[in-house]
XYZ file of C-alpha atoms in Angstrom:
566
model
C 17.638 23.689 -12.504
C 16.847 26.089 -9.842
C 15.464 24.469 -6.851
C 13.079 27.419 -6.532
C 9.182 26.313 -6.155
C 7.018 27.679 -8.773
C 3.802 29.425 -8.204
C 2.026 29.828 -11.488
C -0.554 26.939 -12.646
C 0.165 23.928 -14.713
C -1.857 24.137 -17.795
C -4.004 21.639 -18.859
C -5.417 21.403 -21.881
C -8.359 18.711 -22.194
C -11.011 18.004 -19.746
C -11.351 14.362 -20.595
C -10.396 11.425 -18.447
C -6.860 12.002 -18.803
C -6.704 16.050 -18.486
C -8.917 15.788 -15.263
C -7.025 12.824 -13.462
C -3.978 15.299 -14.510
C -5.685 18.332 -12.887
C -6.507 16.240 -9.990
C -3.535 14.549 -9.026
C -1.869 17.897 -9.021
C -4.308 19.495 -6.768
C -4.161 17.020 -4.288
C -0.195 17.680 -4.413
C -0.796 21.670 -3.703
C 0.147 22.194 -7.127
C -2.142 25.270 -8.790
C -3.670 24.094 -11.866
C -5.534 25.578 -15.128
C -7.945 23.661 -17.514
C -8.768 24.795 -20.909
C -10.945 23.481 -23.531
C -11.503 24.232 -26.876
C -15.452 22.529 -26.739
C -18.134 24.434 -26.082
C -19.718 21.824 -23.897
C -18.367 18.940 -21.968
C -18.002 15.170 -23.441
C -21.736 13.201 -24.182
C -21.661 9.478 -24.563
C -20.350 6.139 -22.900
C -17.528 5.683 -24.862
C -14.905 4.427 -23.123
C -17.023 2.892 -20.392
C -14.669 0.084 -19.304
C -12.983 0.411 -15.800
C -10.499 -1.781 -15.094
C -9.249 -3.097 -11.718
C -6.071 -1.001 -11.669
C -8.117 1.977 -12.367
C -10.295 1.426 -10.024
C -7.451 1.020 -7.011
C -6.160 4.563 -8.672
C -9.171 5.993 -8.576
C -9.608 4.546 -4.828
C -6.113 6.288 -3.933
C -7.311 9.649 -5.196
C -10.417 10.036 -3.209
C -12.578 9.441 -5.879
C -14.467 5.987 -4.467
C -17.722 6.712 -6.597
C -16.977 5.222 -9.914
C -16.539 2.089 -8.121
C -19.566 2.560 -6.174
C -21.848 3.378 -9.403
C -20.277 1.169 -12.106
C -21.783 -2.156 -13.147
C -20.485 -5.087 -13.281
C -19.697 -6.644 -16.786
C -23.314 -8.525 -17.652
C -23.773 -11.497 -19.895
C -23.766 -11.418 -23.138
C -26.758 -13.256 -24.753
C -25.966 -14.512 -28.653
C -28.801 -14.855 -31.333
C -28.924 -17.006 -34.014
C -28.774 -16.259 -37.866
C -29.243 -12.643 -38.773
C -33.282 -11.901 -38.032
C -33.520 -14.513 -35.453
C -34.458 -14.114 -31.649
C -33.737 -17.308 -30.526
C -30.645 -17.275 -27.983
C -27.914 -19.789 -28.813
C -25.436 -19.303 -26.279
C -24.804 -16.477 -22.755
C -21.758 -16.095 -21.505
C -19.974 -13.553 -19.954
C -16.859 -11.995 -21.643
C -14.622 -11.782 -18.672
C -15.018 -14.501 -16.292
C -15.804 -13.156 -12.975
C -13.234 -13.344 -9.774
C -13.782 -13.283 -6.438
C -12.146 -9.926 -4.500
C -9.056 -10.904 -2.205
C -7.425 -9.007 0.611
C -4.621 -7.992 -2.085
C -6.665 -7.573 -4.804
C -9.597 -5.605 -3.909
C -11.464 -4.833 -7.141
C -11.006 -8.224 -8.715
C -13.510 -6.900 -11.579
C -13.660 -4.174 -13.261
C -16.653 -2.025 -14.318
C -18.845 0.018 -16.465
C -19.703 2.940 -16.758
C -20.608 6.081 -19.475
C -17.052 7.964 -20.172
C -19.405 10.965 -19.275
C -20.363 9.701 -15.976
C -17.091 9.283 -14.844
C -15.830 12.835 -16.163
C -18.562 14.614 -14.375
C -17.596 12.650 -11.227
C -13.793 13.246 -11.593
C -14.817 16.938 -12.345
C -16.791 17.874 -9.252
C -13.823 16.641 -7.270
C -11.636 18.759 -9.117
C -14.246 22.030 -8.474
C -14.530 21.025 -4.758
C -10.303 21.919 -5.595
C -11.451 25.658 -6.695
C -10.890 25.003 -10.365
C -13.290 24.698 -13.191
C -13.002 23.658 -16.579
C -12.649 26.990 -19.079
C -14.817 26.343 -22.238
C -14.593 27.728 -25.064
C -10.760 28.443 -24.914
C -8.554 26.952 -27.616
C -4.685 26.515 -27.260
C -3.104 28.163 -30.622
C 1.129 28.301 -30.101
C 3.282 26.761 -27.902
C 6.798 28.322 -27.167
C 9.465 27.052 -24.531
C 12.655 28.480 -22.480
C 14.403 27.313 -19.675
C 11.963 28.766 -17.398
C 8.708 27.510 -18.726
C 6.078 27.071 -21.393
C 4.963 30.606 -23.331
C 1.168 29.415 -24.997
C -1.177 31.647 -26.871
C -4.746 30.745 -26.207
C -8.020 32.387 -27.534
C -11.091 32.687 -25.668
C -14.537 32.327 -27.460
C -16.617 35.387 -25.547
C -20.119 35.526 -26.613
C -19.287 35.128 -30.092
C -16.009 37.709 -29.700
C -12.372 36.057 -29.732
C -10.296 36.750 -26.691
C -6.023 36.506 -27.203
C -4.260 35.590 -23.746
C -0.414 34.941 -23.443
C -0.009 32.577 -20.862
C 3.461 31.941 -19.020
C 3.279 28.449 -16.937
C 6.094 26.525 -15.990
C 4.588 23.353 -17.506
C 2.309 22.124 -20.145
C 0.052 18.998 -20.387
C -1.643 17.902 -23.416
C -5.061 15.880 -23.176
C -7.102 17.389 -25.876
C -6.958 14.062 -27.666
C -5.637 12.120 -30.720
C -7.422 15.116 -33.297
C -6.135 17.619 -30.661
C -3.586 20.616 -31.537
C -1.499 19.949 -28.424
C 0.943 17.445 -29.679
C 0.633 18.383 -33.200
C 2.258 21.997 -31.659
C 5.294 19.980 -29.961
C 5.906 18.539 -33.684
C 5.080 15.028 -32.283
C 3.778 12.315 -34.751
C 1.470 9.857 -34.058
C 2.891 6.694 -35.983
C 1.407 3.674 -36.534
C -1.721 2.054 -39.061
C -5.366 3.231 -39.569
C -7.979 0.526 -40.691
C -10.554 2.250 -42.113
C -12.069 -1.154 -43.745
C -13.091 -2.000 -39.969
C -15.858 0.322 -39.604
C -18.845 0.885 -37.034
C -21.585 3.216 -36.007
C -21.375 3.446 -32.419
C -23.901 5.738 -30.445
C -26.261 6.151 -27.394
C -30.045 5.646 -27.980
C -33.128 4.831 -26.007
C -34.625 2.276 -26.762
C -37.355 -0.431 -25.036
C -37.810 -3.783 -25.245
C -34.749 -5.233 -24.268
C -33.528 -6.997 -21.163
C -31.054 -4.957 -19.993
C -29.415 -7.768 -17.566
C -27.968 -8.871 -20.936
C -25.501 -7.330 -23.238
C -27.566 -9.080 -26.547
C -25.708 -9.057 -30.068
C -26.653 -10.391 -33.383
C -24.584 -11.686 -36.070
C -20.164 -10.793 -36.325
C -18.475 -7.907 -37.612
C -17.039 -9.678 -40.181
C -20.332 -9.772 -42.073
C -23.386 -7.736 -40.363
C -24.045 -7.352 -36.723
C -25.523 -5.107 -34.232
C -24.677 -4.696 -30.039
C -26.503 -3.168 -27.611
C -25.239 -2.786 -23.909
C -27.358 -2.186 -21.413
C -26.039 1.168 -19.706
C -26.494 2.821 -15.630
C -29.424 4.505 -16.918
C -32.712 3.449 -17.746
C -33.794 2.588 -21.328
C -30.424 3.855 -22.318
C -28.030 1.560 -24.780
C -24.229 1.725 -26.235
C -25.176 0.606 -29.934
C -22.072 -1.112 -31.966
C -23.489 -1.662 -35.836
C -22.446 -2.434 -39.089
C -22.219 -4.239 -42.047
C -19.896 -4.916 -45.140
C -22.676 -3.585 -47.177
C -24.422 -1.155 -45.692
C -24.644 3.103 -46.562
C -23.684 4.222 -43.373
C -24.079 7.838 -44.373
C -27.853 7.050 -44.485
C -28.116 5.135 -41.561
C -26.177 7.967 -40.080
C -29.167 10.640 -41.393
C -32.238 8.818 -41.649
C -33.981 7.714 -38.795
C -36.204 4.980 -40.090
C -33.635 3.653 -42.168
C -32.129 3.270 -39.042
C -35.013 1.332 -37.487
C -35.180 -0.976 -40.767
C -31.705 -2.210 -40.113
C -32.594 -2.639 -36.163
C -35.369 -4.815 -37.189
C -33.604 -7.016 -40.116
C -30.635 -7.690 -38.152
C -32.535 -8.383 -34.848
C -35.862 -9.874 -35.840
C -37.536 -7.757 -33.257
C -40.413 -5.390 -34.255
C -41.294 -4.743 -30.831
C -37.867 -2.656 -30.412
C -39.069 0.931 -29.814
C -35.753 3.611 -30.459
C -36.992 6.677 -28.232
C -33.792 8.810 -29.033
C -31.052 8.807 -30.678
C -28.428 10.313 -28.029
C -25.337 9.918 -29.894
C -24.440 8.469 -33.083
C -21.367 8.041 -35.389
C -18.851 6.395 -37.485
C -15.933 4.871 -36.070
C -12.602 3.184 -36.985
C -9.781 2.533 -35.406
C -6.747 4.237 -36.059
C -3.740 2.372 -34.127
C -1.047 4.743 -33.433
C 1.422 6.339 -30.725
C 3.869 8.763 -30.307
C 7.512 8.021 -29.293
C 8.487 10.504 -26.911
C 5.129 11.455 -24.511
C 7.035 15.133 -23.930
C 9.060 17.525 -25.214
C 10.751 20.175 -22.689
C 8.592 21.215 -20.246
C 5.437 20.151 -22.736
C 3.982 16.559 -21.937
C 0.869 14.448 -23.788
C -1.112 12.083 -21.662
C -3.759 9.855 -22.919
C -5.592 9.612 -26.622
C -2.927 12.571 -27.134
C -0.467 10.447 -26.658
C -1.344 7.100 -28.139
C -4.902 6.132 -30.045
C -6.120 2.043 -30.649
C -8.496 0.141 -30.793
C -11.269 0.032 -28.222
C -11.012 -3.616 -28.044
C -10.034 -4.679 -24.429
C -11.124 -1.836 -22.389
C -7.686 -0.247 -21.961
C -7.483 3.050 -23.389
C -9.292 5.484 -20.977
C -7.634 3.164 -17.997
C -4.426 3.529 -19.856
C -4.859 7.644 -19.662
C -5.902 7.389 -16.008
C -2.038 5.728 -15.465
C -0.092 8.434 -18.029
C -1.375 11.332 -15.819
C -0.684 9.615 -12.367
C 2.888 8.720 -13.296
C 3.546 12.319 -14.752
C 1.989 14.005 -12.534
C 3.163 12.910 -9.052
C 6.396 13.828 -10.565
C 5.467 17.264 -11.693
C 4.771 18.352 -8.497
C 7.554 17.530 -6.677
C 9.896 19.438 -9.775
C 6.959 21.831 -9.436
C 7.590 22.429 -5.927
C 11.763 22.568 -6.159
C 11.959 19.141 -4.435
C 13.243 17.184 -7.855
C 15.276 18.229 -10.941
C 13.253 18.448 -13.764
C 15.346 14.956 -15.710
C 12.905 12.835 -13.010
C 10.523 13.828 -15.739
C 12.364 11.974 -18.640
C 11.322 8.538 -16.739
C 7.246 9.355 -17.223
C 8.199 8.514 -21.688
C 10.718 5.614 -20.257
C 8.121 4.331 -18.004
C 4.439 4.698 -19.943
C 5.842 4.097 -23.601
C 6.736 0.250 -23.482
C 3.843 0.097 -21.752
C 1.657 1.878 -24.520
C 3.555 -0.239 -26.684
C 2.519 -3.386 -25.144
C -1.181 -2.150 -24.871
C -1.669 -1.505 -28.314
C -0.301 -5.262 -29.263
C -2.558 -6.582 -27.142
C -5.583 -4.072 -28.347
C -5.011 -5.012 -31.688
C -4.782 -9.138 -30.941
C -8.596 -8.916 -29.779
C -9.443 -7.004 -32.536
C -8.496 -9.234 -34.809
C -9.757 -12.283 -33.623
C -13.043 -10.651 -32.832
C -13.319 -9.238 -36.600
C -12.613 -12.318 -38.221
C -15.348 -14.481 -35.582
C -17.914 -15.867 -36.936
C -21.328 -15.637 -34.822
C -21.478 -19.124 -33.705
C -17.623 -18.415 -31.968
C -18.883 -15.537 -29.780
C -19.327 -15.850 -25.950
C -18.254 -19.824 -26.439
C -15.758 -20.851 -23.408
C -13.281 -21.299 -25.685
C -13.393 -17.562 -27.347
C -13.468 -16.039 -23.811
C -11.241 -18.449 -22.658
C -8.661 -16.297 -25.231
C -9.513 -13.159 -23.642
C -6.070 -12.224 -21.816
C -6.688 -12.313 -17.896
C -3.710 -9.179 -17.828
C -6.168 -6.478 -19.639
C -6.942 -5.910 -16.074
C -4.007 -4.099 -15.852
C -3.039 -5.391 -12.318
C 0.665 -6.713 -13.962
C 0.952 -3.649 -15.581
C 4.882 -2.263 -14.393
C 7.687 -0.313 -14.679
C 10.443 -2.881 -13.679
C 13.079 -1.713 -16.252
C 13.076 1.954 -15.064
C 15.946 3.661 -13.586
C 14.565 4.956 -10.903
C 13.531 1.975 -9.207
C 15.607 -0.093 -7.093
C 15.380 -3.605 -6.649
C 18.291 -4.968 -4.487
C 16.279 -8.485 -4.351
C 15.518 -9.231 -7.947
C 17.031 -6.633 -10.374
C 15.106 -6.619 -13.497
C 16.795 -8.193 -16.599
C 14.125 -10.325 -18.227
C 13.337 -9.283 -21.859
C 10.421 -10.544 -23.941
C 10.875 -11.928 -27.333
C 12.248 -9.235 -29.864
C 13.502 -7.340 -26.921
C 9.944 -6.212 -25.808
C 9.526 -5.319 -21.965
C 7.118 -7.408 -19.922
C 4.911 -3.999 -19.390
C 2.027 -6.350 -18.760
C 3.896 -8.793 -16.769
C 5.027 -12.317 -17.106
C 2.711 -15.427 -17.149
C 3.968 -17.391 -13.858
C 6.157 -15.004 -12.304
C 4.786 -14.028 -9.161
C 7.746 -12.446 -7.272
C 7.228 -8.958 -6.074
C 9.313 -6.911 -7.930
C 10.082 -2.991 -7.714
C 8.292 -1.638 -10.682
C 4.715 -3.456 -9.797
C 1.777 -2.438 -8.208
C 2.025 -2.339 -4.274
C -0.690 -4.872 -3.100
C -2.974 -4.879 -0.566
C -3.560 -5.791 2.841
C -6.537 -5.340 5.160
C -6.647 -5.959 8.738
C -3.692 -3.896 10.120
C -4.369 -2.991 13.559
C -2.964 0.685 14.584
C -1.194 0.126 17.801
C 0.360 4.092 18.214
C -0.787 7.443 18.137
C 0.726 8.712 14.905
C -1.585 7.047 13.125
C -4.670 9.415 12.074
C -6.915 6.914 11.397
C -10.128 7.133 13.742
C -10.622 3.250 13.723
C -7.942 0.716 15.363
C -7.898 -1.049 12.135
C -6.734 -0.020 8.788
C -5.007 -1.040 5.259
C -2.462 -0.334 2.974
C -5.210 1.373 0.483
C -6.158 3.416 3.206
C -2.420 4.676 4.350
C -1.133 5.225 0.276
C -1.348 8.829 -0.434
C -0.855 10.816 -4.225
C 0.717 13.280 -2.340
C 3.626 10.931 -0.356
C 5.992 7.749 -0.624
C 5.006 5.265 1.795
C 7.621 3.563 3.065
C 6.714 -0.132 4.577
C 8.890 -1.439 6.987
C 8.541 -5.164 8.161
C 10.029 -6.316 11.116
C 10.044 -7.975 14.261
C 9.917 -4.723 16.979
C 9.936 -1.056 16.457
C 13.494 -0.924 17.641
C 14.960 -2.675 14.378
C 13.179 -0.088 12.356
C 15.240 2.815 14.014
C 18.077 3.368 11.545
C 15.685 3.510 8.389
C 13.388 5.915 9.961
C 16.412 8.179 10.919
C 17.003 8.243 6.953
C 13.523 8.721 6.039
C 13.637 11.494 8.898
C 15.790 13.319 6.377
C 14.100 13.159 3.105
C 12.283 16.500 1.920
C 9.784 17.459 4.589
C 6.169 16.387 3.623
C 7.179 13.567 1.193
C 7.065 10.541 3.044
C 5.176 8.648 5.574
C 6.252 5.514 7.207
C 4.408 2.200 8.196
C 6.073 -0.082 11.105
C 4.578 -3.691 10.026
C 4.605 -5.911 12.365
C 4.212 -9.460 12.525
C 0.259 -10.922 14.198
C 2.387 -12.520 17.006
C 4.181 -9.005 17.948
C 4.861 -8.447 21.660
C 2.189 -5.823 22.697
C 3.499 -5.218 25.692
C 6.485 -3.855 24.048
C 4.935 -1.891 21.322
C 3.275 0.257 23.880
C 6.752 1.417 25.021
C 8.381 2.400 21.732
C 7.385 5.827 20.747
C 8.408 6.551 16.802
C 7.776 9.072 14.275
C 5.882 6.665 12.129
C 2.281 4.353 11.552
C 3.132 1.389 13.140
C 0.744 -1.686 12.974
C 0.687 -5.237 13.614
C -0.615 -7.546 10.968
C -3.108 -9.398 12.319
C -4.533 -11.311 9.603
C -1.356 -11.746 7.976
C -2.500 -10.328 4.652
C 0.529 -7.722 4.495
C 2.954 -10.410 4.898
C 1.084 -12.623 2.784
C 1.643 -10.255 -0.053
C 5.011 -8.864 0.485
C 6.494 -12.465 2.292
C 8.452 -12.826 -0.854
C 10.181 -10.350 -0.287
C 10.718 -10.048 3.360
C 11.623 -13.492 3.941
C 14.435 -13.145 1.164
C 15.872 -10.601 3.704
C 14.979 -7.563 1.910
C 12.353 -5.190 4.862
C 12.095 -2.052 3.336
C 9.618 -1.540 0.316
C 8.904 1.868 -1.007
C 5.745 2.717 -2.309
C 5.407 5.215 -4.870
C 2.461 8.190 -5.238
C 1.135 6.211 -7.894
C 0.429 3.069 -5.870
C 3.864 1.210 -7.556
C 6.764 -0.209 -5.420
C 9.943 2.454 -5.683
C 12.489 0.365 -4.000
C 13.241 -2.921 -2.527
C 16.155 -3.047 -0.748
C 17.929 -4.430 2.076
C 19.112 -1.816 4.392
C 19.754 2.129 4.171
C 21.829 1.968 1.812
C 19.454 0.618 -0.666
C 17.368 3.922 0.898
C 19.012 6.497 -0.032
C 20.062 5.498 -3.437
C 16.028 5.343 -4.354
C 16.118 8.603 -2.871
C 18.946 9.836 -4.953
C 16.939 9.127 -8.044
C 14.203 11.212 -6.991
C 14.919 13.949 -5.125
C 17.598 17.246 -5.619
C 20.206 16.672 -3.240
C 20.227 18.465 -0.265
């Protein structure tokens, strides 16, 4: 490959979760970016309203702090007797809540309407200078060395508009029903269970308590769910029943009502709306390669499961991170365009995992009877890694561990993509931790406080590398080779211990962050490491460790495996 930059935009097609996180990660990389959409209007609905703790850090490290800031936390779930009853037999929550550490920030996860977060997601992309072009449907997709050649047709005031469009890459979001990957001649494989139906939709409604999530009954038999959502009188709906016509409780309003009433025993429910409602079923399925030439699929275009868990939409938010940081540096002539081939070696085990672990809940919550729901014992079954904190890439070659080089398999040869009950050894591949309380002791730093954080120093746009040690002097031979990586792709943090000589760090004068840990919270997550005599940890784009290694050695073959040599 040329090591020529490009200059024409990425196309995205999809403005969903995983097309916009795309989009944005790109533009926060310089990298020029267009987003087309077949709809007519943008997404309606909660949907995937589950926000996970790894998402949240994600969405920290793009600038994007308010769907932390206006997501609720999980509520309780109250459980009524027999079918028709409104006497509460049990309230628990579903995930046990955690108290935040210094390493783990967002200890719990949140909710909030798949809508919400899209519209917040979008106005960050339009503060970029791009905007979402509806009514513009991708038809063909041809390829050449050079790029991606895609025929799209614009919907203009009722007239169709052909474009040919030459970008030098593709990405597909436009769903599991979209025509992106069905273009590539990708196949979604896997099982749909169309015997495990719902009607799930958005309705206001009164009378409830909406500091409870309240359901009657299991899905085994008949049951209804309503969550309470961050807007008033508004409620995600789950209901079914073995037996019941869905097409007319789809069509007919007091029908509807009728079943509301049965199954809940209230007749002081009052439905003001119905916002949104249809039939759902899951269809469990993923593709095995997520790209084909210069043509990639991120999220529900990629891989489509149950909703069971929370983890698809927080799944899509880590596809188009771990593409996408990539993209732009091949974008930009910085990396051959193979670093790509390690975004379907990286995400698929991971999918792969995902989907097991989707499906487990989904079984065990289809075949619960009521009186099993929200006791200690079923929530006590809920797996503590949907958070998505263990979530890794260990196995991939282009990490570099030089302290514990990854060779553990699961049984059947399965990767620990989740992680590993017990093992808590910092390992390249995982999610960089954490640590408050750094106090800025030079002038490189740009941050206008004296204190900072490793959240607050990550960038999408850089590595970070984290050096721990004694003085500034020992650092000297690692920041002469970072000094010679690709200009504008790395930034480097001097850690130093609480008990560092400040007396002497006012005399060294570096090109780099350097800070003194002084409430040991960066050496309380990354001792592990350090004291094993291994300094240097590399953080990539996307928040995960690139490297731990030794020495510069260990350096420059992490940089080897990412960048075109020089």
């Amino acid at each position: 490959m040329s090591s020529t930059a490009n200059t024409a935009p990425v196309l995205v097609v999809g403005n969903g979760p995983a097309g916009l996180i795309a989009a944005l990660t790109l533009l926060r990389n310089g990298v020029p970016v267009r987003i087309i959409d077949k709809r007519d209007k943008y997404h309606a609905g909660q949907r995937g309203c589950g926000v996970q703790p790894r998402s949240l850090e994600l969405y920290n490290l793009l600038g994007v702090p308010e769907i932390a800031k206006e997501g609720k936390l999980l509520m309780p779930m109250r459980n009524y007797g027999p079918i028709g009853s409104t006497t509460v037999v049990s309230e628990a929550l579903m995930i046990p809540r955690e108290e935040d550490s210094p390493a783990k920030p967002y200890a719990n996860g949140v909710l909030l309407g798949q809508h919400h977060s899209e519209e917040i997601i979008r106005a960050h992309v339009e503060k970029c200078g791009v905007f979402v072009e509806l009514n513009t449907e991708l038809v063909s997709v041809e390829q050449d060395s050079e790029g991606v050649i895609a025929r799209i047709i614009k919907n203009e005031n009722g007239k169709k508009v052909e474009e040919t469009v030459r970008t030098p890459f593709l990405i597909g979001a436009d769903g599991g029903k979209g025509v992106s990957r069905k273009l590539l001649g990708l196949e979604l494989s896997g099982i749909s269970r169309p015997s495990d139906r719902a009607l799930v939709g958005d309705m206001y409604i009164k009378g409830l308590d909406s500091n409870y999530w309240h359901r009657w009954g299991d899905m085994a038999t008949k049951f209804i769910t309503f969550r309470p959502t961050e807007f008033q009188d508004l409620w995600a709906v789950v209901l079914g029943s073995r037996d019941a016509n869905y097409e007319t409780l789809l069509t007919d309003r007091e029908a509807l009502k009728r079943f509301i009433e049965e199954t809940t025993g209230r007749n002081d429910l009052i439905l003001l709306e119905i916002k949104e409602l249809n039939e759902f079923s899951p269809n469990i399925r993923m593709v095995n390669e997520f790209g084909k030439g210069r043509c990639f699929l991120v999220g529900d275009s990629a891989h489509v499961h149950s909703p069971t868990g929370g983890q698809g939409m927080n799944s899509s938010v880590q596809d188009s991170l771990n593409l996408c940081w990539k993209l732009s540096l091949v974008y930009k002539g910085l990396a051959p365009i193979s670093l790509l081939s390690s975004y379907t070696a990286e995400r698929v085990p991971v999918i792969q995992e995902m989907l097991q672990q989707s499906t487990k809940l989904l079984n065990r919550i289809m075949t619960a009877k009521a009186k099993d729901h929200n006791t200690a014992a079923f929530v006590s079954r809920r797996p503590k890694s949907l958070d998505q904190l263990g979530v890794n890439y260990r196995w991939s070659n282009i990490v570099v561990d030089e302290n514990k080089p990854y060779t553990e398999q699961l049984e059947g040869g399965a990767l620990a993509a989740y992680g590993s009950d017990g093992d808590i050894t910092l390992r390249a591949g995982d999610r960089a931790p954490e640590a408050p309380g750094l106090a800025i002791v030079n002038a490189k730093a740009t941050e206008s406080d004296s204190t900072t954080s490793l959240f607050s120093i990550f960038r999408p746009t850089l590595h970070t590398a984290l050096i721990f040690v004694a003085d500034v002097s020992a650092a000297k031979s690692i920041l002469d080779i970072v000094a010679k990586w690709p200009k504008g792709t790395i930034q480097t943090v001097v850690v130093l211990p609480k008990d560092a000589d400040q007396i002497k760090l006012t005399r060294d004068k570096v090109d780099a962050i350097v800070v003194t840990d002084r409430q040991g919270h960066a050496y309380d997550a990354y001792g592990s490491v350090v004291s094993n005599g291994f300094p240097i940890v590399i953080v990539r784009p996307d928040g995960v460790i690139g490297a731990i290694v030794k020495g510069t050695d260990g350096v420059v073959k992490y940089e080897k495996g990412i960048f075109l040599s020089v």
